[in-house]
CSV table of C-alpha atoms and ligand atoms in Angstrom, one decimal:
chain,number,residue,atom,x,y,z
P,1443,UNK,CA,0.0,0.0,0.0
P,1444,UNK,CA,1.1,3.2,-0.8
P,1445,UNK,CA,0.6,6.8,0.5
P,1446,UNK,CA,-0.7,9.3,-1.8
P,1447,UNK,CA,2.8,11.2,-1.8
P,1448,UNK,CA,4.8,8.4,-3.1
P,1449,UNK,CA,3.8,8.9,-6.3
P,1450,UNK,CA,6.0,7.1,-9.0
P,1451,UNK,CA,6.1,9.8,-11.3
P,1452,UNK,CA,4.7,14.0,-11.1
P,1453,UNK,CA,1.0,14.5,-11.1
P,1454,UNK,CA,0.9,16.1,-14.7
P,1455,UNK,CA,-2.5,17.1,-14.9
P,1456,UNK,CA,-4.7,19.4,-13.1
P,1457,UNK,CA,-8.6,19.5,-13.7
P,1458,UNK,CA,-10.6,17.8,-15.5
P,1459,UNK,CA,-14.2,18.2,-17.0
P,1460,UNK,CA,-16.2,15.2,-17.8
P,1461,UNK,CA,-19.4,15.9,-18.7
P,1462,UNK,CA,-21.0,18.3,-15.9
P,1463,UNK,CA,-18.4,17.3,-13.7
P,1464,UNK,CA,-15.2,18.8,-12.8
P,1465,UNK,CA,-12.9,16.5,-10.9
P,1466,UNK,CA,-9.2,17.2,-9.6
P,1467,UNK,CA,-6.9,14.7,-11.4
P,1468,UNK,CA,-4.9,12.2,-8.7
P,1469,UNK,CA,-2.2,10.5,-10.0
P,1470,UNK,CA,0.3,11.1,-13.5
P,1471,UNK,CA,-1.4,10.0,-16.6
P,1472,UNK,CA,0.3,9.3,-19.6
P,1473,UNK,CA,-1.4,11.7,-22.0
P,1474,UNK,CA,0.2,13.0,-24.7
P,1475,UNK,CA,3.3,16.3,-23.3
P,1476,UNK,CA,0.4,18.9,-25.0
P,1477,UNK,CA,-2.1,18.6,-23.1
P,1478,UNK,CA,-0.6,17.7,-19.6
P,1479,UNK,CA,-0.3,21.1,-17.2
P,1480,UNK,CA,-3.2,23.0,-18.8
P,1481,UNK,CA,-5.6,24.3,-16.1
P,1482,UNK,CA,-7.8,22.2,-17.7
P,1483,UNK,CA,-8.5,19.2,-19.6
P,1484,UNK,CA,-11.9,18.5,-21.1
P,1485,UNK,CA,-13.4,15.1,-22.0
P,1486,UNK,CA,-16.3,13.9,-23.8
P,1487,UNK,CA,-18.1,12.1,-21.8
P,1488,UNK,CA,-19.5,9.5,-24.2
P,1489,UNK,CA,-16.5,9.2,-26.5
P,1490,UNK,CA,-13.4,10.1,-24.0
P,1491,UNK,CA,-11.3,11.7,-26.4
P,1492,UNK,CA,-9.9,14.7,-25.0
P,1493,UNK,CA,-9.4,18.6,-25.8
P,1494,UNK,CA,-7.3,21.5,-24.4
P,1495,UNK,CA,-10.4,24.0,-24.5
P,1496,UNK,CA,-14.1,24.0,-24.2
P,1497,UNK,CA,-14.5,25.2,-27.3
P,1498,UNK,CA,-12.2,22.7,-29.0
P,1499,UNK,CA,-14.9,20.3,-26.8
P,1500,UNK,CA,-18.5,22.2,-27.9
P,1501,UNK,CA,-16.9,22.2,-31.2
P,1502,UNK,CA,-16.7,17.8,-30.7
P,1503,UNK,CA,-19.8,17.5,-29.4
P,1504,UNK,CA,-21.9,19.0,-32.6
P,1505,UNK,CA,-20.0,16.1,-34.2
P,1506,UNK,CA,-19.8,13.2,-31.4
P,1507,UNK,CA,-23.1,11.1,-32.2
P,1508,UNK,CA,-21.9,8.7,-29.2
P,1509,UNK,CA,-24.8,8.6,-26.6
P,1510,UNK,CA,-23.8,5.7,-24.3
P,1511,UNK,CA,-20.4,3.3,-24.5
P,1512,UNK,CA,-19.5,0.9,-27.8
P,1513,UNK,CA,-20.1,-2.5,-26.8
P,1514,UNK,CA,-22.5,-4.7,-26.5
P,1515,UNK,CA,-24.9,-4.2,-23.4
P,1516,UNK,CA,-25.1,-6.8,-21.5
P,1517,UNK,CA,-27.1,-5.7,-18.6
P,1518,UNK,CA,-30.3,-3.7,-18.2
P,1519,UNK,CA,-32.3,-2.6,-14.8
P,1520,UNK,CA,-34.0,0.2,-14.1
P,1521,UNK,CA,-31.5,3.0,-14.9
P,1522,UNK,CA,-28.4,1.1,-14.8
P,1523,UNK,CA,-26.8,-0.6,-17.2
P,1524,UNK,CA,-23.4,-2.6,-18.1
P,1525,UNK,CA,-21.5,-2.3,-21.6
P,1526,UNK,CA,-18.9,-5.0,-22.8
P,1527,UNK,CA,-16.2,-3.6,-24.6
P,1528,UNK,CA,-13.4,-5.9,-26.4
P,1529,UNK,CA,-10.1,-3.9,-26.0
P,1530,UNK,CA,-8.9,-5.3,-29.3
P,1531,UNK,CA,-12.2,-4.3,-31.1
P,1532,UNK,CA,-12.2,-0.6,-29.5
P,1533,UNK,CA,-9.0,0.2,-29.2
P,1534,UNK,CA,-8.8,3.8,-29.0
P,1535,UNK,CA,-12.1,4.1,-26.8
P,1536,UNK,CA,-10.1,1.7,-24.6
P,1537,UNK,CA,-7.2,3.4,-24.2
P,1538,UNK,CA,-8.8,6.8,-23.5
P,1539,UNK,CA,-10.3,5.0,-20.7
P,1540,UNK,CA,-6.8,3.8,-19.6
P,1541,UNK,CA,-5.8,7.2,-19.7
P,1542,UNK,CA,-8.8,9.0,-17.4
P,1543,UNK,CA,-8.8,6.5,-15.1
P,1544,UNK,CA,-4.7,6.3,-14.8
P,1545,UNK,CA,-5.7,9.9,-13.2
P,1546,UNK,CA,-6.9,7.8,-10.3
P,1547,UNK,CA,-4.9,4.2,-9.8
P,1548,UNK,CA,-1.5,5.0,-9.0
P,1549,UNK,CA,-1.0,1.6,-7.3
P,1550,UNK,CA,0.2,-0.7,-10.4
P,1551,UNK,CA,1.5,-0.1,-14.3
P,1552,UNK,CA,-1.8,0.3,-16.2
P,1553,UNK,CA,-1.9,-1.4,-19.5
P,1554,UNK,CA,-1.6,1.1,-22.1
P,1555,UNK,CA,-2.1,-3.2,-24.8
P,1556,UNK,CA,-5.7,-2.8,-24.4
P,1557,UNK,CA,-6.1,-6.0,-26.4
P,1558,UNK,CA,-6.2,-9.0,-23.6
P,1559,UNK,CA,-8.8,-7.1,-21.7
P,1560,UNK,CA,-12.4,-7.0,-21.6
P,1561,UNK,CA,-13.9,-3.3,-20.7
P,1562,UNK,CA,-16.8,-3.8,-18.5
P,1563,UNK,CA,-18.9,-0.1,-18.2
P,1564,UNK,CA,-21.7,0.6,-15.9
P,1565,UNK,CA,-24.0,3.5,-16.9
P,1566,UNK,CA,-27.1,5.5,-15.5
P,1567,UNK,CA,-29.7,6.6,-17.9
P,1568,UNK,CA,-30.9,10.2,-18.4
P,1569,UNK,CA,-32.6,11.8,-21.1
P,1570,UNK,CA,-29.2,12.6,-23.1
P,1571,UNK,CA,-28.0,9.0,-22.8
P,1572,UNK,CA,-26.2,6.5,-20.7
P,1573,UNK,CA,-23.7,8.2,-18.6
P,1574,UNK,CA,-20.4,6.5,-17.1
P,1575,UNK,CA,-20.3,5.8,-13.5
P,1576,UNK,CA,-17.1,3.8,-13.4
P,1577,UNK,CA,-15.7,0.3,-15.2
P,1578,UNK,CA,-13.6,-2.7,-14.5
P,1579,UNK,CA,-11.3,-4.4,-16.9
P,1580,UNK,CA,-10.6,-8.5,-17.0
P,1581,UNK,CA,-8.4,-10.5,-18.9
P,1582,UNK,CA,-9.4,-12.7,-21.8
P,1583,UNK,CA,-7.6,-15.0,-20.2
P,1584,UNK,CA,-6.2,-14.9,-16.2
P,1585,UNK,CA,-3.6,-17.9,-15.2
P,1586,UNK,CA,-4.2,-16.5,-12.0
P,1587,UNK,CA,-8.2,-16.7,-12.1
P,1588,UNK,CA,-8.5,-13.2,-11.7
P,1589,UNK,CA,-12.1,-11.6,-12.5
P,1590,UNK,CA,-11.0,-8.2,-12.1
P,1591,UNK,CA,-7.6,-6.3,-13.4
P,1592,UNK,CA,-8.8,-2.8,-12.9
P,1593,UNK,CA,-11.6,-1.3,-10.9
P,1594,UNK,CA,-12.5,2.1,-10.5
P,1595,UNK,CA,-15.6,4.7,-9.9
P,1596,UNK,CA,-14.9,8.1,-11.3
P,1597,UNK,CA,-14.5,10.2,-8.3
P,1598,UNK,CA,-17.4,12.3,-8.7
P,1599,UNK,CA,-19.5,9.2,-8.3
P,1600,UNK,CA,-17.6,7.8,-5.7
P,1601,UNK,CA,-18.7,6.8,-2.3
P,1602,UNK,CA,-22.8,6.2,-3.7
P,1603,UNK,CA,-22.6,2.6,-3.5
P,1604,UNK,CA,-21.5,2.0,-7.1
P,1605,UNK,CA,-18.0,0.4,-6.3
P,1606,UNK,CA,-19.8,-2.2,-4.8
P,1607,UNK,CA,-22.2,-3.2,-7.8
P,1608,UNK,CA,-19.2,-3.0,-9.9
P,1609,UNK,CA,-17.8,-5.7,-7.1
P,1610,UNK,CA,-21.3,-7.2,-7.6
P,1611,UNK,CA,-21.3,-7.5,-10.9
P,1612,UNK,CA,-18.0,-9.0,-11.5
P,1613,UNK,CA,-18.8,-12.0,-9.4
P,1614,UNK,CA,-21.7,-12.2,-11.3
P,1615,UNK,CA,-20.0,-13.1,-14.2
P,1616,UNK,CA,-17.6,-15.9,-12.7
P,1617,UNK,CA,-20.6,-17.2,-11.4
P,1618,UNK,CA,-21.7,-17.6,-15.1
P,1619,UNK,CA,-18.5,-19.0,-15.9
P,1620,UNK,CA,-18.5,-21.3,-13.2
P,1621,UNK,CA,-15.7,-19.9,-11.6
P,1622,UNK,CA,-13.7,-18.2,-8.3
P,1623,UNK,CA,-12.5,-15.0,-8.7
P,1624,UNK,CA,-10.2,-12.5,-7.1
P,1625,UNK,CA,-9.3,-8.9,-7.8
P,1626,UNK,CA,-5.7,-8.4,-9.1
P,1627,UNK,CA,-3.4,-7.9,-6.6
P,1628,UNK,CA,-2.3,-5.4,-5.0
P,1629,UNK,CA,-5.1,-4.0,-4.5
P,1630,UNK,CA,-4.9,0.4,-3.5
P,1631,UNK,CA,-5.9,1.2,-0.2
P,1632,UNK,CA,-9.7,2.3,-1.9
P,1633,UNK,CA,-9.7,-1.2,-3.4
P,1634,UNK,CA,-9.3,-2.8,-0.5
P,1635,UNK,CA,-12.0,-1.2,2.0
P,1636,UNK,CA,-14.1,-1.8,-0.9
P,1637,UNK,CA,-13.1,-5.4,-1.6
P,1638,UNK,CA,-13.6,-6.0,2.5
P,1639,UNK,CA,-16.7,-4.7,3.2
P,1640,UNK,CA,-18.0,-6.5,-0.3
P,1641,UNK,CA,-17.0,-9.9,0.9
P,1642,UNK,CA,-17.9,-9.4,4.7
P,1643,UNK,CA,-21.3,-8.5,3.4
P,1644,UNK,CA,-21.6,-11.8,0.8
P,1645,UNK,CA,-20.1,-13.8,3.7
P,1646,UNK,CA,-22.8,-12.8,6.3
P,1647,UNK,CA,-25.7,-12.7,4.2
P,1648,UNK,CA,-24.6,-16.0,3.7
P,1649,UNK,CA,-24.6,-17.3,7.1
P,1650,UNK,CA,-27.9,-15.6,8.7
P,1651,UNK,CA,-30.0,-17.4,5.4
P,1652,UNK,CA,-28.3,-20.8,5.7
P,1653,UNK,CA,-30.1,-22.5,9.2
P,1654,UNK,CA,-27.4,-25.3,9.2
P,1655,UNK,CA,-23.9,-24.5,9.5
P,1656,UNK,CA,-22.3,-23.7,6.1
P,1657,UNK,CA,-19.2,-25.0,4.8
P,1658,UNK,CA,-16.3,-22.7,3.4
P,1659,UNK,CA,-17.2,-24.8,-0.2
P,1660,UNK,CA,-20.0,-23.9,0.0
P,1661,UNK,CA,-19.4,-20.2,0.5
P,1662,UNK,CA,-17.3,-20.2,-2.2
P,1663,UNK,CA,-19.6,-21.9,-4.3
P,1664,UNK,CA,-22.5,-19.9,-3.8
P,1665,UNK,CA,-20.3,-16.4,-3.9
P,1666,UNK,CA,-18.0,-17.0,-6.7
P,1667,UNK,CA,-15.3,-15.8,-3.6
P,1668,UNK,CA,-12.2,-17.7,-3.2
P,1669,UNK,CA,-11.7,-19.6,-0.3
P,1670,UNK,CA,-8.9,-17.4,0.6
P,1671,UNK,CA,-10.5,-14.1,0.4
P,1672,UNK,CA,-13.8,-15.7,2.7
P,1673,UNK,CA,-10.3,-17.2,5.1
P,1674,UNK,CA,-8.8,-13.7,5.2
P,1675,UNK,CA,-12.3,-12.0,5.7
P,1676,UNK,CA,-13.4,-14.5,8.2
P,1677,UNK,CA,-10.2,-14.2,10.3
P,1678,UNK,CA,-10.1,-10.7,10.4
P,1679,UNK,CA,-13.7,-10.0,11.8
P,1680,UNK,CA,-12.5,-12.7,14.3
P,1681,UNK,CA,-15.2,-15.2,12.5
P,1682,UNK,CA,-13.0,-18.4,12.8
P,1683,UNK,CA,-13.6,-20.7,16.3
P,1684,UNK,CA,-12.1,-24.3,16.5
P,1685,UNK,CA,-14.9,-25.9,18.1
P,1686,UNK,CA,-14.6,-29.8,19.0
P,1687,UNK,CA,-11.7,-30.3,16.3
P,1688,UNK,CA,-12.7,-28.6,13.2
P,1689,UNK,CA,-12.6,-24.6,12.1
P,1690,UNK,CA,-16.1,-22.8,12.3
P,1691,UNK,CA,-17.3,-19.9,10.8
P,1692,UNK,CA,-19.5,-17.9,12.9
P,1693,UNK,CA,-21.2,-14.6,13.6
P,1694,UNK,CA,-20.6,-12.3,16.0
P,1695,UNK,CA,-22.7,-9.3,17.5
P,1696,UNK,CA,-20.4,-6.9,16.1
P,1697,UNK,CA,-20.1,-8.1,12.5
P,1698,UNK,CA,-24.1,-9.0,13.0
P,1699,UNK,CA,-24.2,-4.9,13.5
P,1700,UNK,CA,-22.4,-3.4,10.7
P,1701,UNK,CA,-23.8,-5.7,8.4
P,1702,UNK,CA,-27.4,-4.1,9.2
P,1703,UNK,CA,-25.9,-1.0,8.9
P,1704,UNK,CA,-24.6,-1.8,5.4
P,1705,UNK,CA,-27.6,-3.2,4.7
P,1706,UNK,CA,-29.9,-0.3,5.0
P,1707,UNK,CA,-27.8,1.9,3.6
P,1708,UNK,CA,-28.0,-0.6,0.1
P,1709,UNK,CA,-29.9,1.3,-2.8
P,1710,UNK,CA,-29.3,-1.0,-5.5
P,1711,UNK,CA,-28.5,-4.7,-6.4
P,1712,UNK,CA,-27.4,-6.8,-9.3
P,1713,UNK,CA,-30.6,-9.0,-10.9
P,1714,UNK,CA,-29.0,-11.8,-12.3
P,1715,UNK,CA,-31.9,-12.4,-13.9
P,1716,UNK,CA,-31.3,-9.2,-16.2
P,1717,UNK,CA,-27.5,-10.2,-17.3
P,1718,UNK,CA,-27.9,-11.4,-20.9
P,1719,UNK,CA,-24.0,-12.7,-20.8
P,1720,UNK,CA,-21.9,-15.5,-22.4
P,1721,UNK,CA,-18.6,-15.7,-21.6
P,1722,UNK,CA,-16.5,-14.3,-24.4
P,1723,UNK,CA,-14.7,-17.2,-26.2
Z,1991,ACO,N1,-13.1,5.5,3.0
Z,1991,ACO,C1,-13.6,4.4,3.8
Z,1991,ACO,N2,-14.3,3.4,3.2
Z,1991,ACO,C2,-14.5,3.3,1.9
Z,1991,ACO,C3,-14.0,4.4,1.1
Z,1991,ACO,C4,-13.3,5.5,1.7
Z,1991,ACO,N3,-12.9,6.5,0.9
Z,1991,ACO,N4,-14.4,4.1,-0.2
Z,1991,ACO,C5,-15.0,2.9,-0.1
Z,1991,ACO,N5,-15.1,2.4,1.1
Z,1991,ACO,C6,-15.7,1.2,1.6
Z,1991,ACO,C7,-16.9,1.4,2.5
Z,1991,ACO,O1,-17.0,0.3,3.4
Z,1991,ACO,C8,-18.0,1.5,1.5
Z,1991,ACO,O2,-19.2,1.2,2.0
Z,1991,ACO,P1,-20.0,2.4,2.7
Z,1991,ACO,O3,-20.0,3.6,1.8
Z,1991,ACO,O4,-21.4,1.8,2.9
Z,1991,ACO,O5,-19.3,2.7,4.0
Z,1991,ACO,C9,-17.6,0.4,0.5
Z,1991,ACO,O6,-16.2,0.5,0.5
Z,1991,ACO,C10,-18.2,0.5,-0.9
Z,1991,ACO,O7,-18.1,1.8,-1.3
Z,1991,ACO,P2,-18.7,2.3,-2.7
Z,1991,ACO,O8,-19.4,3.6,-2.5
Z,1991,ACO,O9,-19.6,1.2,-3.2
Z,1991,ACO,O10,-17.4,2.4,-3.6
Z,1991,ACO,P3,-17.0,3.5,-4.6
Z,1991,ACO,O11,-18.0,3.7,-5.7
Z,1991,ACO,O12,-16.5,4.7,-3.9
Z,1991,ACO,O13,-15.8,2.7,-5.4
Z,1991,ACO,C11,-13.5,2.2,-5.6
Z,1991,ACO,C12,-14.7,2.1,-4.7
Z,1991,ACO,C13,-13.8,1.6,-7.0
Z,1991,ACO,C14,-12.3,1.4,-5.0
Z,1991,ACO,C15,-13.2,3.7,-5.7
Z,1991,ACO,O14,-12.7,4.2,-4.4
Z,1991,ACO,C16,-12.1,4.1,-6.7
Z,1991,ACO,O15,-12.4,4.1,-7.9
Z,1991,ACO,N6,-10.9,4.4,-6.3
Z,1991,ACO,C17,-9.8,4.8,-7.1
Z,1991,ACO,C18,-9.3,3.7,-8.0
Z,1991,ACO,C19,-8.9,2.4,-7.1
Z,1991,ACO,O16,-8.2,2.6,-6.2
Z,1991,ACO,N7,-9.4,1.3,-7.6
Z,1991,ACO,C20,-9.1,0.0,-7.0
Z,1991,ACO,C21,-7.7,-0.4,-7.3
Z,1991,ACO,S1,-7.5,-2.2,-7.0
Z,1991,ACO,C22,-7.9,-3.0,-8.4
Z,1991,ACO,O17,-8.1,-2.3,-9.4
Z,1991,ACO,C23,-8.0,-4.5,-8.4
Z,1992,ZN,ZN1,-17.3,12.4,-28.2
């Protein structure tokens, strides 16, 4: 884990605009020498390509017909929905994305070959389109059984509850592909809280809906959650007892607390029932 002052390389951009939003930019991003150190850089929303002015910008969007991610959408509920995007098919789409959201990882080398990765974009719906919330990427193909590479909410949407549909979401789909996943490691500081409150949650809705005791397996089969991530999450909350020769999982009044907490704070779900998915082949 890092601090946000040990920054690998100088912050090289200031604001941005994105959409109606205007966000301080974290980290260094790799975008091209002319437009880093401006006052500002503005983005179209829908098509990410960038400009040094507004006008430069108003001047794009008479032209921009983009009103929601390329892709397939693969996901539709109420407002929200979820693009796939095949680096390899959109490859400068995908690497503008690499390039806003490398404003905000600073924690590992982002992949500027967009071609191994799937793009997967969650929108809300207005009038004047589906607008980006925030994304994870996954490799084609993870030795390491990864289900996410990179996962981020842009900042101005950040701390609604999205990160954890995006979480939701991408178990969803090793659930479809009959699979465990885990995040890439490491995971930022962000990444992490995120990633523990997810899995405590999973883990303890788990438990108070299962009236017999439930296995780790079982966990893990029902979650898509590795058995080391429920282990680590488990053992930290001070879940795990050795009762009568064998490890049990159980839940305490504390944990029993914050999950209630979390829980009424929870606008919205994933409906599995509204992911129209196949895994890519
Ligand atoms: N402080 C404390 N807890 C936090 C914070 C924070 N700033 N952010 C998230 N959490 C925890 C909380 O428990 C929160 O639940 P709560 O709001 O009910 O308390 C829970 O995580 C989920 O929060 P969300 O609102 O659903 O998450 P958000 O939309 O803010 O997205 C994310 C989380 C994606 C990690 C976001 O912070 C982000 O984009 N950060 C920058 C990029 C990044 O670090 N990405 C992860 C890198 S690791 C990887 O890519 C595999
Ligand atoms: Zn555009």
């Amino acid at each position: 884990t890092q601090s946000h002052s040990e920054i690998s390389r100088v912050k090289n951009l200031n604001k941005l605009q994105i959409g109606k939003n205007e966000v301080e930019a974290w980290y260094f991003s790799p975008y091209p020498a002319e437009y880093a150190h401006l006052p500002k850089l503005f983005i179209c929303e829908f098509c990410l390509q960038f400009y040094p002015s507004l006008t430069q910008l108003t001047r794009h969007r008479t032209k921009c017909t983009l009103q929601h991610p390329p892709g397939n959408e693969i996901y539709r509920s109420g407002n929200i929905s979820f693009f796939e995007i095949d680096g390899r098919r959109q490859r400068s789409w995908c690497r503008n994305l690499c390039l806003l959201s490398k404003c905000f990882l600073d924690h590992k080398t982002l992949y500027y070959d967009v071609d191994p990765f799937m793009y997967y974009c969650m929108t809300v719906k207005d009038e004047y389109g589906d607008h980006l919330i925030g994304y994870f990427s996954k490799e084609k193909e993870s030795a390491e059984g990864y289900n996410v590479a990179c996962i981020l909410t842009l900042p101005q949407h950040q701390r609604k509850g999205y990160g954890k549909v995006l979480i939701e979401f991408s178990y969803e789909l090793s659930k479809v592909e009959g699979k465990l996943g885990s995040p890439e490691k490491p995971l930022s500081d962000l990444g992490l809280l995120s990633y523990r409150a997810y899995w405590q949650e999973k883990i303890v809705e788990l438990l108070l809906e299962s009236e017999d005791e439930i296995s780790l397996d079982e966990i893990a089969h029902r979650t898509a959650i590795t058995h080391g991530d429920i282990m680590h999450t488990c053992q930290a909350l001070q879940m795990i007892k050795y009762y009568k020769g064998q490890h049990i999982i159980h839940l305490t009044d504390a944990v029993l607390e914050q999950y209630q907490k979390t829980r009424a704070k929870t606008k919205y779900t994933i409906d599995p029932d509204a992911l129209k998915w196949k895994p890519p082949v």
